[in-house]
Amino acid sequence: MTHPDFLSRIPALDGRYDIYGNIHKGLRRTQCLLLARLGSNDFGDAAATDKLLADLRRLLAMAAAHVRHEDGEIHAALNGRGIATELVDEQHEEHRAAFAVLEGKIASVETAPAAHRAEAGRALYLAFAAYIADDFAHMHEEETVTAPLLWRHFSDEELLAIEMRIVGSLPPEENMAFTRMMLPAMNPDQRAALVGGMLQAMPGEVFAAVVEFAIRPSLTEADFQALRLSVGLAA
Ligand SMILES: [Fe+2]
């Protein structure tokens, strides 16, 4: 069970670059929404179940990509400066094993005879709940233990460069999917900083596509208008 020290040791950001903040907020929000949908889903409703399982598979694929990005860029950078990352490396290995188990449970819902589908759905719900509980504790470890190591050994410019290497390695559709996951989970200041940075960095037509396919569809109209005003986008 969670030790009280684990909960109380939250280091202040102190103006440093929050490399985990936005993506972890996006993962937490998406996982919570999916867990709630799994809990309330009618597994006798084939269309609703197909849609839910497709959304769940998409989340798991993005979570697997996220783990690879952290391994390849963040842990590698720490290791390169002589800092060990064994615990979070091991947690990532456990995540990979969990992804395989969850895929098996998704497939079991799909292949179960009608009379057993609700039971297969219950098993998937419980397994997913246990997985995200683990992932939440893991992300807490990263944001309270790994992040301070990054702040101690890297400048904010270096951390931003690490993030840009991850973003730059992704095809546009994948970047759009991560943007859609993160933005609704972020607060207005974080949205303005992220989207303001995109506006500066991207060619006009690329940014317009990101607005159309990632930013606008992921926010309520009121939140989109507030973001538009704070970043200074044309109507
Ligand atoms: Fe991680």
PDB file of C-alpha atoms and ligand atoms in Angstrom:
ATOM      1  CA  MET A   1       0.000   0.000   0.000  1.00  0.00           C
ATOM      2  CA  THR A   2       1.016   3.593  -0.485  1.00  0.00           C
ATOM      3  CA  HIS A   3       3.344   4.854   2.217  1.00  0.00           C
ATOM      4  CA  PRO A   4       2.401   8.297   3.627  1.00  0.00           C
ATOM      5  CA  ASP A   5       5.909   9.590   2.795  1.00  0.00           C
ATOM      6  CA  PHE A   6       5.246   8.714  -0.813  1.00  0.00           C
ATOM      7  CA  LEU A   7       2.236  11.040  -0.791  1.00  0.00           C
ATOM      8  CA  SER A   8       3.773  13.908   1.140  1.00  0.00           C
ATOM      9  CA  ARG A   9       7.117  14.227  -0.646  1.00  0.00           C
ATOM     10  CA  ILE A  10       6.007  16.529  -3.463  1.00  0.00           C
ATOM     11  CA  PRO A  11       8.910  18.759  -4.488  1.00  0.00           C
ATOM     12  CA  ALA A  12       7.976  22.287  -5.591  1.00  0.00           C
ATOM     13  CA  LEU A  13       8.377  23.063  -9.274  1.00  0.00           C
ATOM     14  CA  ASP A  14      10.182  26.291  -8.353  1.00  0.00           C
ATOM     15  CA  GLY A  15      10.008  27.623 -11.866  1.00  0.00           C
ATOM     16  CA  ARG A  16      11.768  24.603 -13.394  1.00  0.00           C
ATOM     17  CA  TYR A  17      10.676  22.922 -16.631  1.00  0.00           C
ATOM     18  CA  ASP A  18       7.937  20.360 -15.947  1.00  0.00           C
ATOM     19  CA  ILE A  19       8.821  17.741 -18.544  1.00  0.00           C
ATOM     20  CA  TYR A  20       6.357  15.147 -17.196  1.00  0.00           C
ATOM     21  CA  GLY A  21       3.487  17.483 -16.272  1.00  0.00           C
ATOM     22  CA  ASN A  22       1.368  17.765 -19.403  1.00  0.00           C
ATOM     23  CA  ILE A  23       1.715  14.244 -20.764  1.00  0.00           C
ATOM     24  CA  HIS A  24       1.098  12.644 -17.372  1.00  0.00           C
ATOM     25  CA  LYS A  25      -2.011  14.801 -16.851  1.00  0.00           C
ATOM     26  CA  GLY A  26      -3.233  13.600 -20.247  1.00  0.00           C
ATOM     27  CA  LEU A  27      -2.583   9.955 -19.435  1.00  0.00           C
ATOM     28  CA  ARG A  28      -4.277  10.215 -16.026  1.00  0.00           C
ATOM     29  CA  ARG A  29      -7.369  11.902 -17.472  1.00  0.00           C
ATOM     30  CA  THR A  30      -7.728   9.464 -20.374  1.00  0.00           C
ATOM     31  CA  GLN A  31      -7.225   6.454 -18.124  1.00  0.00           C
ATOM     32  CA  CYS A  32      -9.817   7.702 -15.605  1.00  0.00           C
ATOM     33  CA  LEU A  33     -12.365   8.323 -18.354  1.00  0.00           C
ATOM     34  CA  LEU A  34     -11.777   4.874 -19.846  1.00  0.00           C
ATOM     35  CA  LEU A  35     -12.041   3.175 -16.465  1.00  0.00           C
ATOM     36  CA  ALA A  36     -15.375   4.905 -15.862  1.00  0.00           C
ATOM     37  CA  ARG A  37     -16.603   3.847 -19.310  1.00  0.00           C
ATOM     38  CA  LEU A  38     -15.495   0.243 -18.747  1.00  0.00           C
ATOM     39  CA  GLY A  39     -17.376   0.224 -15.452  1.00  0.00           C
ATOM     40  CA  SER A  40     -20.633   1.490 -16.924  1.00  0.00           C
ATOM     41  CA  ASN A  41     -20.444  -0.247 -20.327  1.00  0.00           C
ATOM     42  CA  ASP A  42     -23.203  -2.607 -21.425  1.00  0.00           C
ATOM     43  CA  PHE A  43     -21.132  -5.501 -22.812  1.00  0.00           C
ATOM     44  CA  GLY A  44     -24.294  -6.766 -24.498  1.00  0.00           C
ATOM     45  CA  ASP A  45     -24.200  -3.666 -26.729  1.00  0.00           C
ATOM     46  CA  ALA A  46     -21.803  -4.673 -29.513  1.00  0.00           C
ATOM     47  CA  ALA A  47     -21.425  -1.228 -31.100  1.00  0.00           C
ATOM     48  CA  ALA A  48     -20.686   0.571 -27.814  1.00  0.00           C
ATOM     49  CA  THR A  49     -18.296  -2.198 -26.761  1.00  0.00           C
ATOM     50  CA  ASP A  50     -16.394  -2.147 -30.078  1.00  0.00           C
ATOM     51  CA  LYS A  51     -15.901   1.618 -29.763  1.00  0.00           C
ATOM     52  CA  LEU A  52     -14.781   1.352 -26.144  1.00  0.00           C
ATOM     53  CA  LEU A  53     -12.290  -1.442 -26.895  1.00  0.00           C
ATOM     54  CA  ALA A  54     -10.875   0.526 -29.835  1.00  0.00           C
ATOM     55  CA  ASP A  55     -10.414   3.582 -27.575  1.00  0.00           C
ATOM     56  CA  LEU A  56      -8.791   1.389 -24.928  1.00  0.00           C
ATOM     57  CA  ARG A  57      -6.366  -0.109 -27.481  1.00  0.00           C
ATOM     58  CA  ARG A  58      -5.470   3.389 -28.678  1.00  0.00           C
ATOM     59  CA  LEU A  59      -4.720   4.475 -25.090  1.00  0.00           C
ATOM     60  CA  LEU A  60      -2.552   1.385 -24.497  1.00  0.00           C
ATOM     61  CA  ALA A  61      -0.623   2.013 -27.727  1.00  0.00           C
ATOM     62  CA  MET A  62       0.008   5.612 -26.659  1.00  0.00           C
ATOM     63  CA  ALA A  63       1.018   4.517 -23.156  1.00  0.00           C
ATOM     64  CA  ALA A  64       3.481   2.037 -24.703  1.00  0.00           C
ATOM     65  CA  ALA A  65       4.887   4.772 -26.942  1.00  0.00           C
ATOM     66  CA  HIS A  66       5.192   7.082 -23.930  1.00  0.00           C
ATOM     67  CA  VAL A  67       7.204   4.452 -22.030  1.00  0.00           C
ATOM     68  CA  ARG A  68       9.515   4.033 -25.059  1.00  0.00           C
ATOM     69  CA  HIS A  69      10.007   7.814 -25.263  1.00  0.00           C
ATOM     70  CA  GLU A  70      10.954   8.001 -21.599  1.00  0.00           C
ATOM     71  CA  ASP A  71      13.339   5.036 -21.911  1.00  0.00           C
ATOM     72  CA  GLY A  72      14.981   6.287 -25.076  1.00  0.00           C
ATOM     73  CA  GLU A  73      15.358   9.941 -24.158  1.00  0.00           C
ATOM     74  CA  ILE A  74      14.895  10.579 -20.429  1.00  0.00           C
ATOM     75  CA  HIS A  75      16.397   7.459 -18.838  1.00  0.00           C
ATOM     76  CA  ALA A  76      19.133   7.344 -21.471  1.00  0.00           C
ATOM     77  CA  ALA A  77      20.016  10.982 -20.735  1.00  0.00           C
ATOM     78  CA  LEU A  78      20.172  10.305 -16.985  1.00  0.00           C
ATOM     79  CA  ASN A  79      22.243   7.137 -17.508  1.00  0.00           C
ATOM     80  CA  GLY A  80      24.552   9.140 -19.772  1.00  0.00           C
ATOM     81  CA  ARG A  81      25.353  11.373 -16.792  1.00  0.00           C
ATOM     82  CA  GLY A  82      25.941   8.429 -14.506  1.00  0.00           C
ATOM     83  CA  ILE A  83      22.500   8.491 -12.820  1.00  0.00           C
ATOM     84  CA  ALA A  84      20.836   5.104 -12.297  1.00  0.00           C
ATOM     85  CA  THR A  85      17.179   4.633 -13.275  1.00  0.00           C
ATOM     86  CA  GLU A  86      16.665   1.023 -12.147  1.00  0.00           C
ATOM     87  CA  LEU A  87      13.359   1.466 -10.328  1.00  0.00           C
ATOM     88  CA  VAL A  88      11.593   3.353 -13.122  1.00  0.00           C
ATOM     89  CA  ASP A  89      13.197   1.038 -15.718  1.00  0.00           C
ATOM     90  CA  GLU A  90      11.783  -1.948 -13.853  1.00  0.00           C
ATOM     91  CA  GLN A  91       8.367  -0.258 -13.619  1.00  0.00           C
ATOM     92  CA  HIS A  92       8.448   0.263 -17.389  1.00  0.00           C
ATOM     93  CA  GLU A  93       9.177  -3.460 -17.853  1.00  0.00           C
ATOM     94  CA  GLU A  94       6.150  -4.234 -15.668  1.00  0.00           C
ATOM     95  CA  HIS A  95       4.069  -1.870 -17.815  1.00  0.00           C
ATOM     96  CA  ARG A  96       5.088  -3.785 -20.950  1.00  0.00           C
ATOM     97  CA  ALA A  97       4.012  -7.047 -19.321  1.00  0.00           C
ATOM     98  CA  ALA A  98       0.732  -5.399 -18.268  1.00  0.00           C
ATOM     99  CA  PHE A  99       0.043  -4.206 -21.833  1.00  0.00           C
ATOM    100  CA  ALA A 100       0.220  -7.812 -23.040  1.00  0.00           C
ATOM    101  CA  VAL A 101      -2.136  -9.022 -20.298  1.00  0.00           C
ATOM    102  CA  LEU A 102      -4.613  -6.221 -21.009  1.00  0.00           C
ATOM    103  CA  GLU A 103      -4.558  -6.957 -24.741  1.00  0.00           C
ATOM    104  CA  GLY A 104      -5.413 -10.571 -23.858  1.00  0.00           C
ATOM    105  CA  LYS A 105      -8.351  -9.419 -21.742  1.00  0.00           C
ATOM    106  CA  ILE A 106      -9.594  -7.136 -24.532  1.00  0.00           C
ATOM    107  CA  ALA A 107      -9.412 -10.058 -26.962  1.00  0.00           C
ATOM    108  CA  SER A 108     -11.301 -12.232 -24.445  1.00  0.00           C
ATOM    109  CA  VAL A 109     -14.199  -9.753 -24.448  1.00  0.00           C
ATOM    110  CA  GLU A 110     -14.236  -9.853 -28.248  1.00  0.00           C
ATOM    111  CA  THR A 111     -14.200 -13.640 -28.514  1.00  0.00           C
ATOM    112  CA  ALA A 112     -16.388 -14.542 -25.517  1.00  0.00           C
ATOM    113  CA  PRO A 113     -19.751 -16.132 -26.343  1.00  0.00           C
ATOM    114  CA  ALA A 114     -22.581 -13.682 -25.611  1.00  0.00           C
ATOM    115  CA  ALA A 115     -23.424 -15.371 -22.310  1.00  0.00           C
ATOM    116  CA  HIS A 116     -19.869 -14.813 -20.987  1.00  0.00           C
ATOM    117  CA  ARG A 117     -19.191 -11.332 -22.364  1.00  0.00           C
ATOM    118  CA  ALA A 118     -20.240  -9.456 -19.206  1.00  0.00           C
ATOM    119  CA  GLU A 119     -17.872 -11.619 -17.147  1.00  0.00           C
ATOM    120  CA  ALA A 120     -15.011 -10.993 -19.598  1.00  0.00           C
ATOM    121  CA  GLY A 121     -15.836  -7.266 -19.388  1.00  0.00           C
ATOM    122  CA  ARG A 122     -15.669  -7.388 -15.609  1.00  0.00           C
ATOM    123  CA  ALA A 123     -12.241  -9.039 -15.769  1.00  0.00           C
ATOM    124  CA  LEU A 124     -11.008  -6.356 -18.168  1.00  0.00           C
ATOM    125  CA  TYR A 125     -12.391  -3.606 -15.905  1.00  0.00           C
ATOM    126  CA  LEU A 126     -10.615  -5.001 -12.835  1.00  0.00           C
ATOM    127  CA  ALA A 127      -7.339  -5.611 -14.678  1.00  0.00           C
ATOM    128  CA  PHE A 128      -7.355  -2.117 -16.178  1.00  0.00           C
ATOM    129  CA  ALA A 129      -8.127  -0.563 -12.775  1.00  0.00           C
ATOM    130  CA  ALA A 130      -5.164  -2.381 -11.219  1.00  0.00           C
ATOM    131  CA  TYR A 131      -2.909  -1.365 -14.117  1.00  0.00           C
ATOM    132  CA  ILE A 132      -3.752   2.328 -13.876  1.00  0.00           C
ATOM    133  CA  ALA A 133      -3.351   2.234 -10.079  1.00  0.00           C
ATOM    134  CA  ASP A 134       0.191   1.009 -10.742  1.00  0.00           C
ATOM    135  CA  ASP A 135       0.754   3.573 -13.447  1.00  0.00           C
ATOM    136  CA  PHE A 136      -0.427   6.420 -11.216  1.00  0.00           C
ATOM    137  CA  ALA A 137       2.059   5.342  -8.541  1.00  0.00           C
ATOM    138  CA  HIS A 138       4.762   5.063 -11.225  1.00  0.00           C
ATOM    139  CA  MET A 139       4.071   8.547 -12.593  1.00  0.00           C
ATOM    140  CA  HIS A 140       4.164   9.837  -9.017  1.00  0.00           C
ATOM    141  CA  GLU A 141       7.626   8.300  -8.646  1.00  0.00           C
ATOM    142  CA  GLU A 142       8.732  10.029 -11.849  1.00  0.00           C
ATOM    143  CA  GLU A 143       7.330  13.415 -10.872  1.00  0.00           C
ATOM    144  CA  THR A 144       8.618  13.351  -7.283  1.00  0.00           C
ATOM    145  CA  VAL A 145      11.923  11.454  -7.588  1.00  0.00           C
ATOM    146  CA  THR A 146      13.041  11.368 -11.230  1.00  0.00           C
ATOM    147  CA  ALA A 147      12.061  14.986 -12.015  1.00  0.00           C
ATOM    148  CA  PRO A 148      14.252  16.428  -9.205  1.00  0.00           C
ATOM    149  CA  LEU A 149      17.164  14.340 -10.565  1.00  0.00           C
ATOM    150  CA  LEU A 150      16.562  15.867 -13.971  1.00  0.00           C
ATOM    151  CA  TRP A 151      16.468  19.376 -12.468  1.00  0.00           C
ATOM    152  CA  ARG A 152      19.715  18.741 -10.609  1.00  0.00           C
ATOM    153  CA  HIS A 153      21.638  17.383 -13.592  1.00  0.00           C
ATOM    154  CA  PHE A 154      20.129  19.208 -16.575  1.00  0.00           C
ATOM    155  CA  SER A 155      19.306  22.809 -17.421  1.00  0.00           C
ATOM    156  CA  ASP A 156      15.769  23.720 -18.511  1.00  0.00           C
ATOM    157  CA  GLU A 157      17.128  24.230 -22.037  1.00  0.00           C
ATOM    158  CA  GLU A 158      18.467  20.677 -22.026  1.00  0.00           C
ATOM    159  CA  LEU A 159      15.140  19.326 -20.734  1.00  0.00           C
ATOM    160  CA  LEU A 160      13.255  21.187 -23.429  1.00  0.00           C
ATOM    161  CA  ALA A 161      15.687  19.763 -26.007  1.00  0.00           C
ATOM    162  CA  ILE A 162      14.946  16.233 -24.718  1.00  0.00           C
ATOM    163  CA  GLU A 163      11.219  16.870 -25.110  1.00  0.00           C
ATOM    164  CA  MET A 164      11.698  18.326 -28.575  1.00  0.00           C
ATOM    165  CA  ARG A 165      13.648  15.217 -29.631  1.00  0.00           C
ATOM    166  CA  ILE A 166      10.670  13.084 -28.556  1.00  0.00           C
ATOM    167  CA  VAL A 167       8.151  15.347 -30.319  1.00  0.00           C
ATOM    168  CA  GLY A 168      10.370  15.537 -33.418  1.00  0.00           C
ATOM    169  CA  SER A 169      10.621  11.746 -33.644  1.00  0.00           C
ATOM    170  CA  LEU A 170       6.846  11.281 -33.970  1.00  0.00           C
ATOM    171  CA  PRO A 171       4.826  11.310 -37.197  1.00  0.00           C
ATOM    172  CA  PRO A 172       2.341  14.241 -37.339  1.00  0.00           C
ATOM    173  CA  GLU A 173      -0.722  12.052 -36.621  1.00  0.00           C
ATOM    174  CA  GLU A 174       0.887  10.747 -33.451  1.00  0.00           C
ATOM    175  CA  ASN A 175       1.786  14.251 -32.287  1.00  0.00           C
ATOM    176  CA  MET A 176      -1.826  15.275 -32.934  1.00  0.00           C
ATOM    177  CA  ALA A 177      -3.084  12.325 -30.882  1.00  0.00           C
ATOM    178  CA  PHE A 178      -0.845  13.272 -27.937  1.00  0.00           C
ATOM    179  CA  THR A 179      -1.956  16.916 -28.226  1.00  0.00           C
ATOM    180  CA  ARG A 180      -5.608  15.825 -28.142  1.00  0.00           C
ATOM    181  CA  MET A 181      -4.861  13.706 -25.067  1.00  0.00           C
ATOM    182  CA  MET A 182      -2.996  16.423 -23.181  1.00  0.00           C
ATOM    183  CA  LEU A 183      -4.822  19.694 -23.880  1.00  0.00           C
ATOM    184  CA  PRO A 184      -8.162  18.998 -22.166  1.00  0.00           C
ATOM    185  CA  ALA A 185      -6.274  17.707 -19.119  1.00  0.00           C
ATOM    186  CA  MET A 186      -4.160  20.866 -18.789  1.00  0.00           C
ATOM    187  CA  ASN A 187      -4.972  24.147 -17.065  1.00  0.00           C
ATOM    188  CA  PRO A 188      -5.393  27.405 -19.048  1.00  0.00           C
ATOM    189  CA  ASP A 189      -1.813  28.638 -18.407  1.00  0.00           C
ATOM    190  CA  GLN A 190      -0.330  25.297 -19.494  1.00  0.00           C
ATOM    191  CA  ARG A 191      -2.482  25.282 -22.639  1.00  0.00           C
ATOM    192  CA  ALA A 192      -1.426  28.823 -23.519  1.00  0.00           C
ATOM    193  CA  ALA A 193       2.265  27.955 -23.022  1.00  0.00           C
ATOM    194  CA  LEU A 194       2.061  24.776 -25.135  1.00  0.00           C
ATOM    195  CA  VAL A 195      -0.016  26.239 -27.955  1.00  0.00           C
ATOM    196  CA  GLY A 196       1.897  29.553 -27.885  1.00  0.00           C
ATOM    197  CA  GLY A 197       5.106  27.540 -28.352  1.00  0.00           C
ATOM    198  CA  MET A 198       3.578  25.620 -31.283  1.00  0.00           C
ATOM    199  CA  LEU A 199       2.472  28.888 -32.890  1.00  0.00           C
ATOM    200  CA  GLN A 200       6.063  30.188 -32.686  1.00  0.00           C
ATOM    201  CA  ALA A 201       7.720  26.984 -33.862  1.00  0.00           C
ATOM    202  CA  MET A 202       5.465  25.686 -36.657  1.00  0.00           C
ATOM    203  CA  PRO A 203       4.984  26.856 -40.226  1.00  0.00           C
ATOM    204  CA  GLY A 204       1.567  28.568 -40.564  1.00  0.00           C
ATOM    205  CA  GLU A 205      -0.161  25.795 -42.504  1.00  0.00           C
ATOM    206  CA  VAL A 206       1.072  23.082 -40.136  1.00  0.00           C
ATOM    207  CA  PHE A 207      -0.136  25.063 -37.129  1.00  0.00           C
ATOM    208  CA  ALA A 208      -3.534  25.608 -38.816  1.00  0.00           C
ATOM    209  CA  ALA A 209      -3.857  21.827 -39.259  1.00  0.00           C
ATOM    210  CA  VAL A 210      -2.963  21.259 -35.599  1.00  0.00           C
ATOM    211  CA  VAL A 211      -5.660  23.759 -34.583  1.00  0.00           C
ATOM    212  CA  GLU A 212      -8.222  22.042 -36.788  1.00  0.00           C
ATOM    213  CA  PHE A 213      -7.423  18.390 -36.018  1.00  0.00           C
ATOM    214  CA  ALA A 214      -6.010  18.467 -32.491  1.00  0.00           C
ATOM    215  CA  ILE A 215      -6.661  21.674 -30.567  1.00  0.00           C
ATOM    216  CA  ARG A 216     -10.224  22.607 -31.469  1.00  0.00           C
ATOM    217  CA  PRO A 217     -11.729  19.087 -31.309  1.00  0.00           C
ATOM    218  CA  SER A 218     -10.201  18.360 -27.902  1.00  0.00           C
ATOM    219  CA  LEU A 219     -11.612  21.409 -26.084  1.00  0.00           C
ATOM    220  CA  THR A 220     -15.063  22.764 -25.321  1.00  0.00           C
ATOM    221  CA  GLU A 221     -15.970  25.827 -27.379  1.00  0.00           C
ATOM    222  CA  ALA A 222     -15.581  28.055 -24.284  1.00  0.00           C
ATOM    223  CA  ASP A 223     -12.122  26.631 -23.491  1.00  0.00           C
ATOM    224  CA  PHE A 224     -11.056  26.953 -27.123  1.00  0.00           C
ATOM    225  CA  GLN A 225     -12.151  30.602 -27.225  1.00  0.00           C
ATOM    226  CA  ALA A 226     -10.310  31.359 -23.971  1.00  0.00           C
ATOM    227  CA  LEU A 227      -7.161  29.728 -25.373  1.00  0.00           C
ATOM    228  CA  ARG A 228      -7.536  31.582 -28.667  1.00  0.00           C
ATOM    229  CA  LEU A 229      -7.666  34.920 -26.827  1.00  0.00           C
ATOM    230  CA  SER A 230      -4.725  34.169 -24.528  1.00  0.00           C
ATOM    231  CA  VAL A 231      -2.468  33.029 -27.393  1.00  0.00           C
ATOM    232  CA  GLY A 232      -3.669  35.731 -29.777  1.00  0.00           C
ATOM    233  CA  LEU A 233      -5.028  33.479 -32.533  1.00  0.00           C
ATOM    234  CA  ALA A 234      -7.248  34.873 -35.253  1.00  0.00           C
ATOM    235  CA  ALA A 235     -10.926  33.895 -34.976  1.00  0.00           C
TER     236      ALA A 235
HETATM  237 FE    FE B   1       7.328   6.382 -17.042  1.00  0.00          FE
END
